[in-house]
């Protein structure tokens, strides 16, 4: 298969590229030399989609591009960057697919469990409603733009990705330092949900969607057993052999991070109902096993 990938140099993208060695990959990157340094020069590279009129020679597209949502405080400028970095590239891909006489048969586009907004302790899956907030607004439009590519010739799969656990990157890279020092712990009461997925399962699910033509629609990319922030913190402390009892007051996070703090203070217990129904078998369903593998 000839597969166009966006966001290939990111934490997830690099792992995904490494899993697709049997395919011909086209990597979209504004900095081709940097991308080659990370991914190798055996792939084809495009610096832009602006000079493309269609995607007739592409079999599948995997869209993972987007400004990291927790990179900087959510100023008005940063919010716009977060949105446009997702919406613009997805708009362009969908338009090129619609322009194609022989379009890609598969379009897998990223989204996030932020789609659901704050959900308290109520478990949610792909059929659940949402709480309107910035995270939902990003994801709703992002998904709608991807679904514009859907036709009898092109199936669209949306992956609502949870907290990705992997070595040397992702959310855990920011969490580990205080926990290794023994000053980590829950946020507030720790009741908020943390819907996580081991990076091997995220890559595995994307490959599974790619390889199974009947599948389309929305898939929660989260492990079947989400946990509370308290359980996550206690488990991370356990696998590091460190105490995890220092509570972070929500007010301190709000003062330090502003609106972005809601990602840590609130949460969701998200279930991957559609992935399980589709037959995907998770390698990591237990948080302790997942964290042990990542920090070992």
Tab-separated table of C-alpha atoms in Angstrom:
chain	number	residue	atom	x	y	z
A	1	UNK	CA	0.000	0.000	0.000
A	2	UNK	CA	1.101	3.567	-0.638
A	3	UNK	CA	0.236	5.511	2.505
A	4	UNK	CA	0.366	9.263	3.079
A	5	UNK	CA	1.083	10.112	6.733
A	6	UNK	CA	0.865	13.494	8.449
A	7	UNK	CA	2.304	14.075	11.915
A	8	UNK	CA	4.846	11.315	11.273
A	9	UNK	CA	7.652	12.966	13.245
A	10	UNK	CA	5.595	13.164	16.450
A	11	UNK	CA	5.684	10.740	19.352
A	12	UNK	CA	2.954	8.497	17.950
A	13	UNK	CA	3.865	9.088	14.313
A	14	UNK	CA	7.401	7.792	14.705
A	15	UNK	CA	6.150	4.556	16.260
A	16	UNK	CA	3.535	4.186	13.538
A	17	UNK	CA	6.068	4.663	10.745
A	18	UNK	CA	8.214	1.957	12.316
A	19	UNK	CA	5.268	-0.451	12.185
A	20	UNK	CA	4.544	0.090	8.482
A	21	UNK	CA	7.809	-1.080	6.941
A	22	UNK	CA	6.004	-3.383	4.500
A	23	UNK	CA	4.294	-0.390	2.883
A	24	UNK	CA	5.436	2.506	0.731
A	25	UNK	CA	5.192	5.635	2.857
A	26	UNK	CA	4.788	9.250	1.820
A	27	UNK	CA	5.653	11.570	4.715
A	28	UNK	CA	4.247	15.092	4.825
A	29	UNK	CA	6.627	17.422	6.663
A	30	UNK	CA	7.480	21.103	6.434
A	31	UNK	CA	11.071	20.256	7.418
A	32	UNK	CA	12.074	17.349	5.231
A	33	UNK	CA	15.708	17.215	6.389
A	34	UNK	CA	14.639	16.963	10.040
A	35	UNK	CA	12.022	14.349	9.155
A	36	UNK	CA	14.597	12.265	7.285
A	37	UNK	CA	16.909	12.447	10.293
A	38	UNK	CA	14.167	10.936	12.467
A	39	UNK	CA	12.509	8.545	10.040
A	40	UNK	CA	15.148	7.702	7.443
A	41	UNK	CA	15.555	8.601	3.786
A	42	UNK	CA	13.900	5.444	2.454
A	43	UNK	CA	10.509	7.166	2.363
A	44	UNK	CA	9.051	9.644	-0.091
A	45	UNK	CA	8.649	13.136	1.363
A	46	UNK	CA	6.277	15.967	0.562
A	47	UNK	CA	6.768	19.435	2.019
A	48	UNK	CA	3.220	20.602	1.298
A	49	UNK	CA	-0.143	19.659	-0.142
A	50	UNK	CA	-0.555	23.057	-1.790
A	51	UNK	CA	0.861	21.863	-5.110
A	52	UNK	CA	-1.305	18.711	-5.196
A	53	UNK	CA	-4.563	18.546	-7.130
A	54	UNK	CA	-5.619	15.040	-6.093
A	55	UNK	CA	-4.480	11.889	-4.281
A	56	UNK	CA	-5.060	9.415	-7.112
A	57	UNK	CA	-1.770	7.608	-6.489
A	58	UNK	CA	-2.328	7.218	-2.718
A	59	UNK	CA	-4.036	4.115	-1.297
A	60	UNK	CA	-4.572	5.329	2.273
A	61	UNK	CA	-4.087	8.436	4.393
A	62	UNK	CA	-3.293	8.549	8.122
A	63	UNK	CA	-3.680	12.016	9.577
A	64	UNK	CA	-2.003	12.647	12.951
A	65	UNK	CA	-0.960	16.283	12.512
A	66	UNK	CA	-1.640	18.889	15.173
A	67	UNK	CA	-0.009	21.315	17.575
A	68	UNK	CA	0.455	19.604	20.993
A	69	UNK	CA	-2.514	20.634	23.092
A	70	UNK	CA	-0.513	21.041	26.303
A	71	UNK	CA	2.563	22.678	24.812
A	72	UNK	CA	1.749	26.200	26.012
A	73	UNK	CA	-0.795	28.095	28.088
A	74	UNK	CA	-4.071	28.543	26.213
A	75	UNK	CA	-3.890	32.147	25.084
A	76	UNK	CA	-6.240	33.206	22.294
A	77	UNK	CA	-3.313	32.896	19.882
A	78	UNK	CA	-2.390	29.414	21.119
A	79	UNK	CA	-5.996	28.218	20.910
A	80	UNK	CA	-6.142	29.357	17.299
A	81	UNK	CA	-2.884	27.518	16.547
A	82	UNK	CA	-4.204	24.333	18.187
A	83	UNK	CA	-7.367	24.494	16.096
A	84	UNK	CA	-5.903	25.524	12.758
A	85	UNK	CA	-3.059	22.989	12.927
A	86	UNK	CA	-5.731	20.284	12.928
A	87	UNK	CA	-8.511	21.799	10.870
A	88	UNK	CA	-6.459	23.186	7.975
A	89	UNK	CA	-4.588	19.979	7.129
A	90	UNK	CA	-7.749	17.880	7.496
A	91	UNK	CA	-9.664	20.246	5.228
A	92	UNK	CA	-6.917	19.990	2.607
A	93	UNK	CA	-6.817	16.188	2.732
A	94	UNK	CA	-10.583	15.815	2.456
A	95	UNK	CA	-10.675	18.223	-0.478
A	96	UNK	CA	-7.918	16.332	-2.306
A	97	UNK	CA	-9.712	13.038	-1.718
A	98	UNK	CA	-12.935	14.488	-3.117
A	99	UNK	CA	-10.994	15.821	-6.121
A	100	UNK	CA	-9.626	12.350	-6.910
A	101	UNK	CA	-11.088	10.118	-9.603
A	102	UNK	CA	-9.329	7.163	-7.953
A	103	UNK	CA	-9.249	8.303	-4.305
A	104	UNK	CA	-7.567	6.600	-1.344
A	105	UNK	CA	-9.730	3.736	-0.121
A	106	UNK	CA	-9.045	4.575	3.545
A	107	UNK	CA	-8.695	7.804	5.521
A	108	UNK	CA	-7.787	7.358	9.201
A	109	UNK	CA	-7.910	10.695	10.994
A	110	UNK	CA	-6.945	11.460	14.562
A	111	UNK	CA	-9.169	13.047	17.158
A	112	UNK	CA	-9.143	12.947	20.956
A	113	UNK	CA	-11.271	11.919	23.906
A	114	UNK	CA	-11.518	15.636	24.589
A	115	UNK	CA	-14.517	15.302	22.259
A	116	UNK	CA	-16.568	14.160	25.257
A	117	UNK	CA	-15.626	17.049	27.549
A	118	UNK	CA	-15.878	16.637	31.315
A	119	UNK	CA	-18.008	13.587	32.129
A	120	UNK	CA	-17.620	13.134	35.898
A	121	UNK	CA	-17.628	9.428	36.859
A	122	UNK	CA	-20.069	8.276	34.187
A	123	UNK	CA	-18.381	5.919	31.679
A	124	UNK	CA	-18.759	6.978	28.051
A	125	UNK	CA	-18.307	5.311	24.690
A	126	UNK	CA	-18.772	6.256	21.060
A	127	UNK	CA	-22.559	6.561	21.439
A	128	UNK	CA	-22.381	8.949	24.406
A	129	UNK	CA	-23.103	12.639	24.381
A	130	UNK	CA	-20.648	15.419	25.142
A	131	UNK	CA	-20.102	18.408	27.403
A	132	UNK	CA	-19.514	21.528	25.324
A	133	UNK	CA	-16.105	23.095	26.003
A	134	UNK	CA	-12.941	23.992	24.094
A	135	UNK	CA	-11.705	20.393	23.815
A	136	UNK	CA	-15.004	19.250	22.351
A	137	UNK	CA	-15.160	22.162	19.916
A	138	UNK	CA	-11.708	21.289	18.531
A	139	UNK	CA	-12.558	17.635	18.052
A	140	UNK	CA	-16.075	18.085	16.690
A	141	UNK	CA	-14.957	20.255	13.789
A	142	UNK	CA	-11.809	18.143	13.265
A	143	UNK	CA	-13.956	15.029	12.871
A	144	UNK	CA	-16.566	16.740	10.716
A	145	UNK	CA	-13.851	17.904	8.312
A	146	UNK	CA	-12.441	14.378	8.016
A	147	UNK	CA	-15.874	12.876	7.413
A	148	UNK	CA	-16.286	15.143	4.390
A	149	UNK	CA	-13.948	12.730	2.577
A	150	UNK	CA	-16.294	9.766	3.063
A	151	UNK	CA	-17.849	8.217	-0.029
A	152	UNK	CA	-18.538	4.835	-1.574
A	153	UNK	CA	-14.880	4.804	-2.618
A	154	UNK	CA	-13.334	6.096	0.616
A	155	UNK	CA	-14.056	4.951	4.148
A	156	UNK	CA	-13.204	7.265	7.040
A	157	UNK	CA	-12.120	6.043	10.479
A	158	UNK	CA	-11.872	8.522	13.373
A	159	UNK	CA	-9.618	7.616	16.319
A	160	UNK	CA	-10.450	9.452	19.545
A	161	UNK	CA	-7.127	9.060	21.282
A	162	UNK	CA	-6.685	8.964	25.059
A	163	UNK	CA	-3.579	9.490	27.213
A	164	UNK	CA	-0.799	7.703	25.324
A	165	UNK	CA	1.695	5.799	27.478
A	166	UNK	CA	5.058	5.092	25.906
A	167	UNK	CA	8.767	5.397	26.459
A	168	UNK	CA	10.586	8.706	25.948
A	169	UNK	CA	7.615	10.860	25.119
A	170	UNK	CA	3.924	11.526	25.399
A	171	UNK	CA	2.066	12.520	28.532
A	172	UNK	CA	4.127	10.295	30.815
A	173	UNK	CA	7.334	12.173	30.014
A	174	UNK	CA	5.865	15.208	31.791
A	175	UNK	CA	4.556	13.171	34.731
A	176	UNK	CA	7.642	11.110	35.527
A	177	UNK	CA	10.086	13.678	37.009
A	178	UNK	CA	8.085	14.520	40.174
A	179	UNK	CA	7.087	10.888	40.688
A	180	UNK	CA	10.709	9.747	40.412
A	181	UNK	CA	11.578	12.293	43.097
A	182	UNK	CA	8.844	10.947	45.341
A	183	UNK	CA	6.753	14.127	45.224
A	184	UNK	CA	4.077	12.924	42.827
A	185	UNK	CA	0.495	12.143	43.665
A	186	UNK	CA	-3.134	12.689	42.770
A	187	UNK	CA	-4.708	15.943	41.649
A	188	UNK	CA	-7.294	17.012	44.176
A	189	UNK	CA	-9.357	14.039	45.338
A	190	UNK	CA	-8.145	12.075	42.329
A	191	UNK	CA	-11.641	10.983	41.333
A	192	UNK	CA	-11.377	12.217	37.736
A	193	UNK	CA	-11.045	9.635	35.008
A	194	UNK	CA	-7.819	8.912	33.133
A	195	UNK	CA	-8.469	7.048	29.905
A	196	UNK	CA	-5.135	5.724	28.777
A	197	UNK	CA	-3.712	3.566	25.999
A	198	UNK	CA	-0.303	1.925	25.618
A	199	UNK	CA	1.399	3.205	22.491
A	200	UNK	CA	1.740	-0.329	21.116
A	201	UNK	CA	-2.047	-0.638	21.230
A	202	UNK	CA	-2.602	2.740	19.605
A	203	UNK	CA	-0.290	1.779	16.755
A	204	UNK	CA	-1.869	-1.668	16.693
A	205	UNK	CA	-5.385	-0.262	16.461
A	206	UNK	CA	-4.452	2.094	13.619
A	207	UNK	CA	-2.922	-0.835	11.742
A	208	UNK	CA	-6.015	-2.926	12.466
A	209	UNK	CA	-8.296	-0.242	11.028
A	210	UNK	CA	-6.027	0.039	7.996
A	211	UNK	CA	-6.128	-3.704	7.355
A	212	UNK	CA	-9.879	-4.286	7.805
A	213	UNK	CA	-11.816	-2.637	4.938
A	214	UNK	CA	-15.323	-3.054	6.432
A	215	UNK	CA	-14.488	-0.811	9.395
A	216	UNK	CA	-15.427	2.859	9.423
A	217	UNK	CA	-16.736	5.490	11.813
A	218	UNK	CA	-15.542	6.498	15.285
A	219	UNK	CA	-13.250	4.371	17.458
A	220	UNK	CA	-12.139	5.302	20.970
A	221	UNK	CA	-8.403	4.641	21.123
A	222	UNK	CA	-8.311	3.887	24.840
A	223	UNK	CA	-7.664	0.765	26.886
A	224	UNK	CA	-10.757	-1.137	28.103
A	225	UNK	CA	-10.032	-0.297	31.767
A	226	UNK	CA	-9.776	3.453	32.414
A	227	UNK	CA	-8.765	4.379	35.963
A	228	UNK	CA	-9.131	7.320	38.313
A	229	UNK	CA	-6.333	9.835	38.674
A	230	UNK	CA	-5.770	8.507	42.194
A	231	UNK	CA	-5.370	4.915	41.027
A	232	UNK	CA	-3.098	6.023	38.176
A	233	UNK	CA	-0.914	8.008	40.588
A	234	UNK	CA	-0.713	5.197	43.124
A	235	UNK	CA	0.157	2.680	40.413
A	236	UNK	CA	2.850	4.880	38.910
A	237	UNK	CA	4.356	5.332	42.379
A	238	UNK	CA	4.253	1.576	42.905
A	239	UNK	CA	6.070	0.677	39.691
A	240	UNK	CA	8.684	3.360	40.424
A	241	UNK	CA	8.937	2.210	44.049
A	242	UNK	CA	8.267	5.755	45.214
A	243	UNK	CA	5.568	7.276	47.431
A	244	UNK	CA	2.747	8.994	45.556
A	245	UNK	CA	0.898	10.841	48.299
A	246	UNK	CA	1.591	14.519	47.588
A	247	UNK	CA	-1.727	16.012	46.509
A	248	UNK	CA	-1.732	18.848	43.979
A	249	UNK	CA	-4.512	21.356	44.788
A	250	UNK	CA	-6.704	22.077	41.743
A	251	UNK	CA	-6.527	25.800	42.520
A	252	UNK	CA	-2.744	25.739	42.130
A	253	UNK	CA	-3.102	24.171	38.692
A	254	UNK	CA	-5.724	26.715	37.666
A	255	UNK	CA	-3.438	29.567	38.688
A	256	UNK	CA	-0.428	28.047	36.934
A	257	UNK	CA	-2.081	26.751	33.766
A	258	UNK	CA	-5.293	28.705	33.341
A	259	UNK	CA	-8.049	27.086	31.284
A	260	UNK	CA	-5.704	24.295	30.181
A	261	UNK	CA	-5.745	22.945	33.759
A	262	UNK	CA	-9.199	21.460	33.107
A	263	UNK	CA	-7.474	18.660	31.187
A	264	UNK	CA	-5.925	17.510	34.480
A	265	UNK	CA	-8.626	18.514	36.956
A	266	UNK	CA	-11.506	16.994	35.003
A	267	UNK	CA	-11.575	13.779	33.012
A	268	UNK	CA	-13.506	10.944	31.471
A	269	UNK	CA	-13.809	7.184	31.839
A	270	UNK	CA	-13.819	6.301	28.127
A	271	UNK	CA	-14.525	2.786	26.855
A	272	UNK	CA	-13.354	1.455	23.437
A	273	UNK	CA	-16.654	-0.243	22.644
A	274	UNK	CA	-16.347	-0.041	18.855
A	275	UNK	CA	-12.756	-1.293	18.762
A	276	UNK	CA	-13.698	-4.323	20.853
A	277	UNK	CA	-16.773	-5.017	18.715
A	278	UNK	CA	-14.553	-4.793	15.634
A	279	UNK	CA	-12.355	-7.561	17.028
A	280	UNK	CA	-9.275	-5.635	18.085
A	281	UNK	CA	-7.501	-7.374	20.980
A	282	UNK	CA	-5.619	-5.068	23.327
A	283	UNK	CA	-2.136	-6.053	24.462
A	284	UNK	CA	-2.377	-3.893	27.579
A	285	UNK	CA	-5.639	-3.771	29.519
A	286	UNK	CA	-4.156	-3.338	33.009
A	287	UNK	CA	-2.629	-0.017	34.047
A	288	UNK	CA	0.077	-1.579	36.205
A	289	UNK	CA	1.304	-3.815	33.397
A	290	UNK	CA	1.293	-0.882	30.977
A	291	UNK	CA	3.215	1.446	33.293
A	292	UNK	CA	5.659	-1.294	34.254
A	293	UNK	CA	6.487	-1.841	30.590
A	294	UNK	CA	6.891	1.873	29.886
A	295	UNK	CA	9.115	2.807	32.847
A	296	UNK	CA	11.207	-0.387	32.864
